[in-house]
CSV table of C-alpha atoms and ligand atoms in Angstrom, one decimal:
chain,number,residue,atom,x,y,z
A,27,UNK,CA,-40.1,9.2,-8.7
A,28,UNK,CA,-36.8,7.7,-9.8
A,29,UNK,CA,-33.8,9.3,-7.5
A,30,UNK,CA,-29.9,8.4,-8.0
A,31,UNK,CA,-26.9,9.2,-5.5
A,32,UNK,CA,-23.6,9.8,-7.1
A,33,UNK,CA,-20.5,10.4,-5.5
A,34,UNK,CA,-17.2,12.2,-7.0
A,35,UNK,CA,-14.0,11.1,-5.0
A,36,UNK,CA,-11.3,13.4,-4.5
A,37,UNK,CA,-9.1,12.8,-8.2
A,38,UNK,CA,-12.5,13.3,-9.9
A,39,UNK,CA,-12.9,17.0,-8.3
A,40,UNK,CA,-8.8,17.6,-8.2
A,41,UNK,CA,-9.0,20.8,-9.9
A,42,UNK,CA,-11.2,23.3,-11.2
A,43,UNK,CA,-11.6,21.3,-14.5
A,44,UNK,CA,-12.0,18.0,-13.4
A,45,UNK,CA,-15.1,19.9,-11.3
A,46,UNK,CA,-16.6,21.2,-14.8
A,47,UNK,CA,-16.2,18.0,-15.9
A,48,UNK,CA,-18.2,16.4,-13.3
A,49,UNK,CA,-20.5,19.0,-13.5
A,50,UNK,CA,-20.9,18.2,-17.1
A,51,UNK,CA,-21.7,14.4,-16.3
A,52,UNK,CA,-24.4,15.4,-13.8
A,53,UNK,CA,-26.2,17.7,-16.1
A,54,UNK,CA,-26.4,14.7,-18.5
A,55,UNK,CA,-27.9,12.7,-15.0
A,56,UNK,CA,-30.0,15.2,-14.8
A,57,UNK,CA,-32.0,14.3,-18.2
A,58,UNK,CA,-32.3,10.5,-17.1
A,59,UNK,CA,-33.3,10.7,-13.3
A,60,UNK,CA,-35.9,12.4,-11.5
A,61,UNK,CA,-34.0,13.7,-8.8
A,62,UNK,CA,-30.1,13.5,-8.2
A,63,UNK,CA,-28.2,14.0,-4.8
A,64,UNK,CA,-24.3,14.7,-5.7
A,65,UNK,CA,-21.8,13.9,-2.6
A,66,UNK,CA,-18.4,14.9,-3.6
A,67,UNK,CA,-15.0,14.6,-1.5
A,68,UNK,CA,-12.4,17.2,-1.1
A,69,UNK,CA,-9.9,17.9,-3.7
A,70,UNK,CA,-7.1,15.1,-3.8
A,71,UNK,CA,-4.4,15.4,-1.6
A,72,UNK,CA,-6.8,18.3,0.9
A,73,UNK,CA,-7.3,16.1,3.4
A,74,UNK,CA,-4.0,15.1,4.0
A,75,UNK,CA,-2.6,18.5,3.7
A,76,UNK,CA,-5.0,19.7,6.3
A,77,UNK,CA,-3.8,17.0,8.5
A,78,UNK,CA,-0.3,17.8,8.1
A,79,UNK,CA,-0.9,21.4,8.6
A,80,UNK,CA,-2.4,20.7,12.1
A,81,UNK,CA,0.7,18.3,13.2
A,82,UNK,CA,3.1,21.1,12.4
A,83,UNK,CA,1.4,23.3,15.5
A,84,UNK,CA,0.9,20.6,17.3
A,85,UNK,CA,1.9,16.2,18.0
A,86,UNK,CA,-1.7,16.1,19.2
A,87,UNK,CA,-4.4,18.2,18.1
A,88,UNK,CA,-7.8,18.2,19.4
A,89,UNK,CA,-9.9,16.2,17.7
A,90,UNK,CA,-12.4,18.6,17.5
A,91,UNK,CA,-10.4,21.4,15.8
A,92,UNK,CA,-9.5,18.5,13.3
A,93,UNK,CA,-12.9,18.0,12.7
A,94,UNK,CA,-13.8,21.5,12.1
A,95,UNK,CA,-10.4,21.6,9.4
A,96,UNK,CA,-10.8,18.5,7.6
A,97,UNK,CA,-14.4,18.7,6.5
A,98,UNK,CA,-14.1,22.2,5.4
A,99,UNK,CA,-12.2,20.5,2.2
A,100,UNK,CA,-15.7,18.7,1.1
A,101,UNK,CA,-17.2,22.3,1.9
A,102,UNK,CA,-15.2,23.5,-0.9
A,103,UNK,CA,-15.5,21.3,-3.7
A,104,UNK,CA,-19.4,21.0,-3.2
A,105,UNK,CA,-19.8,24.8,-3.4
A,106,UNK,CA,-17.4,24.7,-6.5
A,107,UNK,CA,-19.4,22.3,-7.9
A,108,UNK,CA,-22.6,24.2,-7.2
A,109,UNK,CA,-21.3,27.4,-9.1
A,110,UNK,CA,-20.3,25.4,-11.8
A,111,UNK,CA,-23.2,24.0,-12.1
A,112,UNK,CA,-25.4,27.2,-11.9
A,113,UNK,CA,-23.1,28.8,-14.3
A,114,UNK,CA,-24.8,25.8,-16.8
A,115,UNK,CA,-28.1,26.7,-16.3
A,116,UNK,CA,-28.6,23.7,-13.7
A,117,UNK,CA,-30.1,24.3,-10.5
A,118,UNK,CA,-28.2,23.3,-7.7
A,119,UNK,CA,-27.3,24.3,-4.2
A,120,UNK,CA,-24.7,23.0,-2.0
A,121,UNK,CA,-24.9,21.6,1.9
A,122,UNK,CA,-23.0,20.9,4.4
A,123,UNK,CA,-23.3,17.2,6.4
A,124,UNK,CA,-25.2,19.1,9.1
A,125,UNK,CA,-27.7,21.2,6.5
A,126,UNK,CA,-28.1,17.6,4.5
A,127,UNK,CA,-29.5,16.4,8.1
A,128,UNK,CA,-26.5,13.8,8.7
A,129,UNK,CA,-26.8,13.5,12.5
A,130,UNK,CA,-23.3,11.6,14.1
A,131,UNK,CA,-22.1,9.7,17.4
A,132,UNK,CA,-19.1,9.0,18.6
A,133,UNK,CA,-15.2,9.6,18.4
A,134,UNK,CA,-14.1,12.9,17.0
A,135,UNK,CA,-12.5,12.1,13.2
A,136,UNK,CA,-13.9,8.8,13.5
A,137,UNK,CA,-17.9,9.3,14.0
A,138,UNK,CA,-20.8,7.1,12.7
A,139,UNK,CA,-23.8,8.2,11.4
A,140,UNK,CA,-26.6,8.2,14.1
A,141,UNK,CA,-29.8,9.3,11.6
A,142,UNK,CA,-30.5,11.1,8.5
A,143,UNK,CA,-33.3,13.7,9.0
A,144,UNK,CA,-33.5,14.2,5.2
A,145,UNK,CA,-36.5,17.1,5.4
A,146,UNK,CA,-34.2,19.9,3.9
A,147,UNK,CA,-33.0,17.7,1.2
A,148,UNK,CA,-36.5,16.5,-0.2
A,149,UNK,CA,-37.4,20.5,0.4
A,150,UNK,CA,-34.9,21.2,-2.2
A,151,UNK,CA,-35.4,18.2,-4.4
A,152,UNK,CA,-39.0,19.3,-4.3
A,153,UNK,CA,-37.4,23.0,-5.6
A,154,UNK,CA,-36.2,21.3,-8.6
A,155,UNK,CA,-32.5,21.3,-7.9
A,156,UNK,CA,-29.4,19.2,-7.8
A,157,UNK,CA,-28.5,18.7,-4.3
A,158,UNK,CA,-24.8,18.3,-3.7
A,159,UNK,CA,-23.6,17.3,0.1
A,160,UNK,CA,-20.4,17.6,1.2
A,161,UNK,CA,-19.0,14.3,1.9
A,162,UNK,CA,-17.2,12.6,5.1
A,163,UNK,CA,-18.8,14.8,8.1
A,164,UNK,CA,-22.4,15.4,9.9
A,165,UNK,CA,-23.1,16.9,13.2
A,166,UNK,CA,-23.7,15.8,16.9
A,167,UNK,CA,-26.4,16.0,18.9
A,168,UNK,CA,-24.6,19.4,20.7
A,169,UNK,CA,-24.1,20.4,16.8
A,170,UNK,CA,-20.3,20.0,16.8
A,171,UNK,CA,-18.8,19.2,13.1
A,172,UNK,CA,-17.7,15.6,13.3
A,173,UNK,CA,-16.1,13.4,10.6
A,174,UNK,CA,-16.5,10.3,9.4
A,175,UNK,CA,-12.9,8.6,9.2
A,176,UNK,CA,-10.3,8.5,6.2
A,177,UNK,CA,-12.9,7.4,3.0
A,178,UNK,CA,-15.5,8.8,4.9
A,179,UNK,CA,-17.4,10.4,1.4
A,180,UNK,CA,-18.5,6.7,0.4
A,181,UNK,CA,-20.2,6.3,3.7
A,182,UNK,CA,-22.4,9.4,3.4
A,183,UNK,CA,-23.0,8.7,-0.5
A,184,UNK,CA,-24.6,5.2,0.9
A,185,UNK,CA,-26.3,6.6,3.7
A,186,UNK,CA,-28.0,9.3,1.8
A,187,UNK,CA,-29.3,6.5,-0.5
A,188,UNK,CA,-30.5,4.2,1.9
A,189,UNK,CA,-32.0,7.0,4.1
A,190,UNK,CA,-33.9,8.6,0.6
A,191,UNK,CA,-34.4,5.0,-0.9
A,192,UNK,CA,-32.8,5.6,-3.9
A,193,UNK,CA,-32.9,3.3,-7.0
A,194,UNK,CA,-29.4,3.3,-7.5
A,195,UNK,CA,-26.0,4.8,-6.0
A,196,UNK,CA,-22.7,5.2,-8.4
A,197,UNK,CA,-19.4,5.9,-6.6
A,198,UNK,CA,-17.2,7.3,-9.5
A,199,UNK,CA,-13.9,7.2,-8.8
A,200,UNK,CA,-10.3,7.3,-10.6
A,201,UNK,CA,-10.4,3.4,-11.7
A,202,UNK,CA,-13.0,1.7,-13.9
A,203,UNK,CA,-14.4,-0.4,-11.1
A,204,UNK,CA,-13.6,-2.8,-8.5
A,205,UNK,CA,-10.2,-5.3,-9.8
A,206,UNK,CA,-9.0,-8.6,-8.6
A,207,UNK,CA,-6.3,-6.5,-6.9
A,208,UNK,CA,-5.3,-3.0,-7.3
A,209,UNK,CA,-4.1,-2.1,-10.9
A,210,UNK,CA,-2.1,0.3,-9.7
A,211,UNK,CA,0.1,-2.9,-8.0
A,212,UNK,CA,-0.8,-5.6,-10.3
A,213,UNK,CA,-1.1,-4.4,-14.1
A,214,UNK,CA,-2.7,-7.4,-14.5
A,215,UNK,CA,-5.2,-7.4,-12.5
A,216,UNK,CA,-9.0,-7.4,-14.0
A,217,UNK,CA,-12.6,-5.7,-13.3
A,218,UNK,CA,-14.9,-7.3,-12.2
A,219,UNK,CA,-18.5,-7.6,-13.7
A,220,UNK,CA,-20.1,-8.0,-10.6
A,221,UNK,CA,-19.0,-8.8,-6.6
A,222,UNK,CA,-21.1,-9.7,-4.0
A,223,UNK,CA,-21.5,-7.8,-1.1
A,224,UNK,CA,-19.4,-10.3,1.4
A,225,UNK,CA,-16.6,-10.1,-0.9
A,226,UNK,CA,-16.6,-6.2,-1.1
A,227,UNK,CA,-16.6,-5.9,2.5
A,228,UNK,CA,-14.0,-8.3,3.3
A,229,UNK,CA,-11.8,-6.7,0.5
A,230,UNK,CA,-12.9,-3.5,1.8
A,231,UNK,CA,-11.8,-3.8,4.8
A,232,UNK,CA,-8.6,-5.8,4.2
A,233,UNK,CA,-7.7,-2.6,2.6
A,234,UNK,CA,-8.8,-2.4,-1.0
A,235,UNK,CA,-9.4,1.4,-0.9
A,236,UNK,CA,-11.7,1.8,-3.6
A,237,UNK,CA,-14.6,1.7,-1.2
A,238,UNK,CA,-14.8,2.4,2.5
A,239,UNK,CA,-15.8,-0.8,4.6
A,240,UNK,CA,-18.3,1.0,6.6
A,241,UNK,CA,-20.2,2.1,3.5
A,242,UNK,CA,-20.6,-1.5,1.6
A,243,UNK,CA,-21.6,-2.9,5.2
A,244,UNK,CA,-24.4,-0.6,4.7
A,245,UNK,CA,-25.3,-1.2,1.5
A,246,UNK,CA,-25.5,-4.8,2.3
A,247,UNK,CA,-27.7,-3.9,5.3
A,248,UNK,CA,-30.4,-2.1,3.1
A,249,UNK,CA,-29.7,-4.1,0.0
A,250,UNK,CA,-29.1,-1.1,-2.3
A,251,UNK,CA,-27.7,-1.2,-5.9
A,252,UNK,CA,-24.4,0.0,-5.4
A,253,UNK,CA,-21.9,0.6,-8.7
A,254,UNK,CA,-18.2,1.4,-9.0
A,255,UNK,CA,-17.1,3.1,-11.7
A,256,UNK,CA,-14.5,5.8,-13.6
A,257,UNK,CA,-15.5,9.5,-13.5
A,258,UNK,CA,-13.0,9.7,-16.7
A,259,UNK,CA,-14.6,7.0,-18.9
A,260,UNK,CA,-17.6,5.3,-19.9
A,261,UNK,CA,-18.2,2.1,-19.0
A,262,UNK,CA,-20.1,-0.6,-16.6
A,263,UNK,CA,-18.0,-0.4,-13.7
A,264,UNK,CA,-18.6,-3.0,-11.1
A,265,UNK,CA,-22.0,-3.9,-9.4
A,266,UNK,CA,-22.1,-5.0,-5.9
A,267,UNK,CA,-25.1,-7.2,-5.7
A,268,UNK,CA,-26.0,-9.7,-3.1
A,269,UNK,CA,-24.7,-12.8,-5.2
A,270,UNK,CA,-22.5,-12.5,-8.3
A,271,UNK,CA,-24.6,-15.2,-10.2
A,272,UNK,CA,-22.0,-17.8,-10.7
A,273,UNK,CA,-23.0,-21.3,-9.9
A,274,UNK,CA,-19.4,-22.1,-8.3
A,275,UNK,CA,-17.4,-19.4,-6.8
A,276,UNK,CA,-13.8,-19.1,-7.6
A,277,UNK,CA,-11.7,-20.1,-4.4
A,278,UNK,CA,-9.7,-16.4,-4.5
A,279,UNK,CA,-11.8,-13.8,-6.3
A,280,UNK,CA,-9.5,-10.9,-5.1
A,281,UNK,CA,-6.3,-9.8,-3.6
A,282,UNK,CA,-6.0,-6.9,-1.2
A,283,UNK,CA,-3.5,-4.8,0.5
A,284,UNK,CA,-3.3,-2.3,3.7
A,285,UNK,CA,-0.1,-0.5,3.9
A,286,UNK,CA,-1.8,1.4,6.7
A,287,UNK,CA,-0.7,-1.2,9.3
A,288,UNK,CA,1.1,-0.9,12.7
A,289,UNK,CA,2.1,-3.6,14.9
A,290,UNK,CA,2.2,-3.5,18.6
A,291,UNK,CA,3.4,-5.7,21.1
A,292,UNK,CA,3.3,-5.9,24.8
A,293,UNK,CA,6.6,-7.7,25.8
A,294,UNK,CA,6.4,-9.8,28.8
A,295,UNK,CA,3.1,-9.5,29.9
A,296,UNK,CA,1.7,-11.4,33.1
A,297,UNK,CA,0.1,-14.0,31.8
A,298,UNK,CA,-2.8,-14.2,34.4
A,299,UNK,CA,-6.8,-13.7,34.1
A,300,UNK,CA,-7.9,-10.2,33.6
A,301,UNK,CA,-4.9,-8.6,31.6
A,302,UNK,CA,-5.7,-9.5,28.3
A,303,UNK,CA,-9.4,-7.6,29.4
A,304,UNK,CA,-7.6,-4.6,30.8
A,305,UNK,CA,-5.4,-3.7,28.0
A,306,UNK,CA,-8.3,-4.5,25.2
A,307,UNK,CA,-10.6,-2.7,27.6
A,308,UNK,CA,-8.6,0.6,27.5
A,309,UNK,CA,-8.0,0.7,23.3
A,310,UNK,CA,-11.5,-0.1,23.6
A,311,UNK,CA,-12.5,2.8,25.2
A,312,UNK,CA,-10.5,5.2,23.1
A,313,UNK,CA,-12.4,3.5,20.2
A,314,UNK,CA,-9.0,2.1,18.7
A,315,UNK,CA,-9.8,-0.9,16.3
A,316,UNK,CA,-7.9,-3.7,17.1
A,317,UNK,CA,-7.0,-5.9,14.0
A,318,UNK,CA,-5.1,-9.1,14.3
A,319,UNK,CA,-4.2,-10.2,18.0
A,320,UNK,CA,-1.9,-12.7,18.7
A,321,UNK,CA,-0.5,-14.2,22.2
A,322,UNK,CA,2.4,-16.2,22.1
A,323,UNK,CA,2.9,-19.8,24.4
A,324,UNK,CA,3.4,-18.7,28.4
A,325,UNK,CA,7.0,-19.2,29.3
A,326,UNK,CA,7.8,-18.6,33.3
A,327,UNK,CA,4.2,-17.2,33.5
A,328,UNK,CA,5.0,-14.3,30.7
A,329,UNK,CA,3.9,-13.9,27.4
A,330,UNK,CA,3.7,-11.7,24.2
A,331,UNK,CA,0.5,-10.1,23.2
A,332,UNK,CA,1.1,-8.6,19.7
A,333,UNK,CA,-1.9,-6.7,18.0
A,334,UNK,CA,-2.1,-4.5,14.4
A,335,UNK,CA,-3.9,-1.8,14.2
A,336,UNK,CA,-4.3,1.2,12.0
A,337,UNK,CA,-1.4,2.9,11.5
A,338,UNK,CA,-3.2,6.5,12.4
A,339,UNK,CA,-4.1,5.0,15.5
A,340,UNK,CA,-0.9,3.5,16.6
A,341,UNK,CA,0.6,6.2,18.3
A,342,UNK,CA,-2.2,6.4,20.6
A,343,UNK,CA,-2.4,2.9,20.7
A,344,UNK,CA,1.2,2.8,22.1
A,345,UNK,CA,0.3,5.4,24.7
A,346,UNK,CA,-3.0,3.8,26.1
A,347,UNK,CA,-0.7,0.5,26.2
A,348,UNK,CA,2.2,1.8,28.1
A,349,UNK,CA,-0.3,4.0,30.3
A,350,UNK,CA,-2.7,0.3,31.3
A,351,UNK,CA,1.0,-1.5,31.9
A,352,UNK,CA,2.2,1.2,34.2
A,353,UNK,CA,1.5,-0.8,36.8
A,354,UNK,CA,4.2,-3.8,35.7
A,355,UNK,CA,2.4,-6.0,34.1
A,356,UNK,CA,4.3,-5.7,30.8
A,357,UNK,CA,7.9,-5.4,30.3
A,358,UNK,CA,7.4,-3.3,27.5
A,359,UNK,CA,5.7,-1.8,24.5
A,360,UNK,CA,7.3,-2.3,20.9
A,361,UNK,CA,6.0,-0.9,17.8
A,362,UNK,CA,6.7,-1.3,14.3
A,363,UNK,CA,5.1,0.9,11.6
A,364,UNK,CA,6.9,-0.8,8.6
A,365,UNK,CA,4.0,-3.5,8.1
A,366,UNK,CA,1.6,-4.2,5.6
A,367,UNK,CA,-1.2,-7.0,5.6
A,368,UNK,CA,-1.6,-8.7,2.2
A,369,UNK,CA,-5.0,-10.8,2.0
A,370,UNK,CA,-6.5,-13.0,0.0
A,371,UNK,CA,-10.5,-13.1,-0.4
A,372,UNK,CA,-13.2,-15.2,-2.0
A,373,UNK,CA,-16.6,-16.8,-1.1
A,374,UNK,CA,-15.2,-20.0,-2.8
A,375,UNK,CA,-13.0,-20.8,-0.2
A,376,UNK,CA,-15.3,-21.8,1.7
A,377,UNK,CA,-16.1,-25.2,-0.1
A,378,UNK,CA,-12.2,-25.7,-1.6
A,379,UNK,CA,-9.4,-27.3,1.0
A,380,UNK,CA,-5.9,-26.0,0.4
A,381,UNK,CA,-6.0,-21.9,0.2
A,382,UNK,CA,-4.1,-21.5,3.1
A,383,UNK,CA,-0.9,-24.2,1.9
A,384,UNK,CA,-1.2,-22.0,-1.5
A,385,UNK,CA,-0.9,-18.9,-0.1
A,386,UNK,CA,1.8,-19.5,2.1
A,387,UNK,CA,3.6,-21.5,-0.4
A,388,UNK,CA,3.5,-18.6,-2.9
A,389,UNK,CA,4.9,-16.2,-0.5
A,390,UNK,CA,7.8,-18.8,0.3
A,391,UNK,CA,9.1,-18.8,-3.3
A,392,UNK,CA,9.2,-15.0,-3.5
A,393,UNK,CA,11.1,-15.4,-0.2
A,394,UNK,CA,8.6,-13.4,1.7
A,395,UNK,CA,8.4,-13.9,5.6
A,396,UNK,CA,5.1,-14.2,7.2
A,397,UNK,CA,5.0,-12.3,10.9
A,398,UNK,CA,1.4,-13.0,12.0
A,399,UNK,CA,-1.8,-14.9,10.0
A,400,UNK,CA,-5.5,-14.4,10.6
A,401,UNK,CA,-8.3,-16.2,8.9
A,402,UNK,CA,-12.1,-15.6,8.1
A,403,UNK,CA,-14.3,-17.8,6.6
A,404,UNK,CA,-13.6,-16.3,3.1
A,405,UNK,CA,-10.3,-14.4,3.6
A,406,UNK,CA,-6.7,-15.4,4.5
A,407,UNK,CA,-4.7,-12.5,5.7
A,408,UNK,CA,-0.8,-12.5,6.2
A,409,UNK,CA,1.3,-9.7,8.2
A,410,UNK,CA,4.6,-9.0,6.3
A,411,UNK,CA,7.4,-6.3,6.1
A,412,UNK,CA,5.7,-3.4,4.0
A,413,UNK,CA,8.8,-3.2,2.0
A,414,UNK,CA,7.6,-6.9,0.4
A,415,UNK,CA,3.6,-6.3,0.6
A,416,UNK,CA,3.6,-5.3,-3.3
A,417,UNK,CA,5.2,-8.6,-4.2
A,418,UNK,CA,3.5,-10.6,-2.0
A,419,UNK,CA,0.2,-9.0,-3.9
A,420,UNK,CA,1.7,-10.0,-7.2
A,421,UNK,CA,2.8,-13.6,-6.3
A,422,UNK,CA,-1.0,-14.4,-4.7
A,423,UNK,CA,-2.3,-12.8,-7.7
A,424,UNK,CA,-0.4,-15.3,-10.2
A,425,UNK,CA,-0.8,-17.9,-7.8
A,426,UNK,CA,-5.2,-17.6,-8.1
A,427,UNK,CA,-6.0,-15.4,-10.6
A,428,UNK,CA,-3.6,-14.4,-13.4
B,22,ADP,P1,-11.6,8.2,-4.1
B,22,ADP,O1,-10.6,9.7,-4.2
B,22,ADP,O2,-12.2,8.7,-5.5
B,22,ADP,O3,-12.4,8.2,-3.3
B,22,ADP,P2,-9.9,6.0,-3.9
B,22,ADP,O4,-8.2,6.6,-3.8
B,22,ADP,O5,-10.3,6.1,-2.4
B,22,ADP,O6,-10.7,7.2,-4.7
B,22,ADP,O7,-10.2,4.5,-4.1
B,22,ADP,C1,-9.3,4.5,-5.5
B,22,ADP,C2,-8.6,3.8,-5.4
B,22,ADP,O8,-8.5,2.6,-4.7
B,22,ADP,C3,-7.5,3.2,-6.7
B,22,ADP,O9,-7.0,4.5,-7.5
B,22,ADP,C4,-7.1,2.2,-6.6
B,22,ADP,O10,-5.5,2.6,-6.7
B,22,ADP,C5,-7.3,1.7,-5.2
B,22,ADP,N1,-7.3,0.5,-5.1
B,22,ADP,C6,-7.0,-0.6,-4.5
B,22,ADP,N2,-7.6,-2.2,-4.5
B,22,ADP,C7,-8.7,-1.9,-5.4
B,22,ADP,C8,-9.6,-2.9,-6.7
B,22,ADP,N3,-9.2,-4.1,-5.8
B,22,ADP,N4,-9.8,-2.3,-7.6
B,22,ADP,C9,-9.8,-1.0,-7.9
B,22,ADP,N5,-9.1,-0.3,-7.0
B,22,ADP,C10,-8.3,-0.6,-5.7
B,23,LIG,N1,-11.4,13.4,2.1
B,23,LIG,C1,-11.8,12.4,3.0
B,23,LIG,C2,-10.3,11.5,2.7
B,23,LIG,O1,-9.8,11.8,1.8
B,23,LIG,C3,-12.9,11.4,2.7
B,23,LIG,C4,-13.1,10.8,1.3
B,23,LIG,O2,-12.5,11.5,0.4
B,23,LIG,O3,-13.7,10.2,1.1
B,23,LIG,O4,-10.3,10.5,3.7
B,24,MG,MG1,-12.0,6.7,-1.4
């Protein structure tokens, strides 16, 4: 029996008209597939609105309460979509993450999927219904609500597709595929027909919002057929595949930008064994993901350690770093929220020299200062001032792609 998972993001379900449009698409899908599972996000802007409401009441709302609040956004859309489908004569049922069997673990607001118990989904599919799962959520071993981190509905879709061995997982969004750069920043960016899991993983984790990084990781692990398409237009979209089929890959296949970065520096840290271990140990205990790390050359037994983290966790990271160094190992902790990370990504750079020098020269021509640099086998990333990030994307796209 053929099985498809379709996920519709926030802009695709932003209002009732769009929900009806999505219902129309699902009705058509049902003609071609035996079993259809749909995953939905909250209506565009709702998750941000809830977070802001909570922060108006408290500077540090409890994670548990935030999760109950945030999970409700996707539930609203899932039930509205089920109502819309039923009114067209398409039998459908909405399920919360917990009802859909999604079991989670880890920290509130950024939990991981531990396992999926698909019994209920199977029952509903056997009964001929379209199953609409609320994205971005699950329940932990104590039946507490947990959400999966921003953009987590992509992960719900891929996790369900993997667990139920779907033949295809389609991610419907407001662009018609994965582009060589965010088309909202670089209008001449072009859609990629295919992109390898590795490059997509790198682009996503370096800020290309179009897919949540953990969803790409999971899709790669299960060799899932994953497609990104527009919910507003027809078209092939972009296929994420094990390899792109090209004989010689270009050095750079995409440019990404992450504006939600913060830079923290422990200034005047004692330069002796164990200091970095204690600093990063406490950040890890709080599940704060550290991205770039730069340690300066020691001067008079003191050094500076700079890190970057996602801006959502910057306040917590600052607090943890201040607490760790309360014993006097660091002069002070400084925090800069006006930074962004811009990256070039391409499998081809593994075998081509000069990509770093071209990257830095292209930025220098635009008088863009580089604050930090990091590299992987298939990417080069720089931290720049947030105000210059879009110019940096355009400069690098011009240099390597356009
Ligand atoms: P959804 O709400 O459907 O999950 P998102 O806003 O999370 O959608 O992701 C889609 C957005 O990702 C697009 O509107 C686009 O601005 C952005 N984006 C960033 N980089 C890329 C890229 N390389 N290709 C396509 N879209 C990108
Ligand atoms: N609604 C959540 C968010 O805005 C999850 C998602 O859309 O994927 O992050
Ligand atoms: Mg998204």
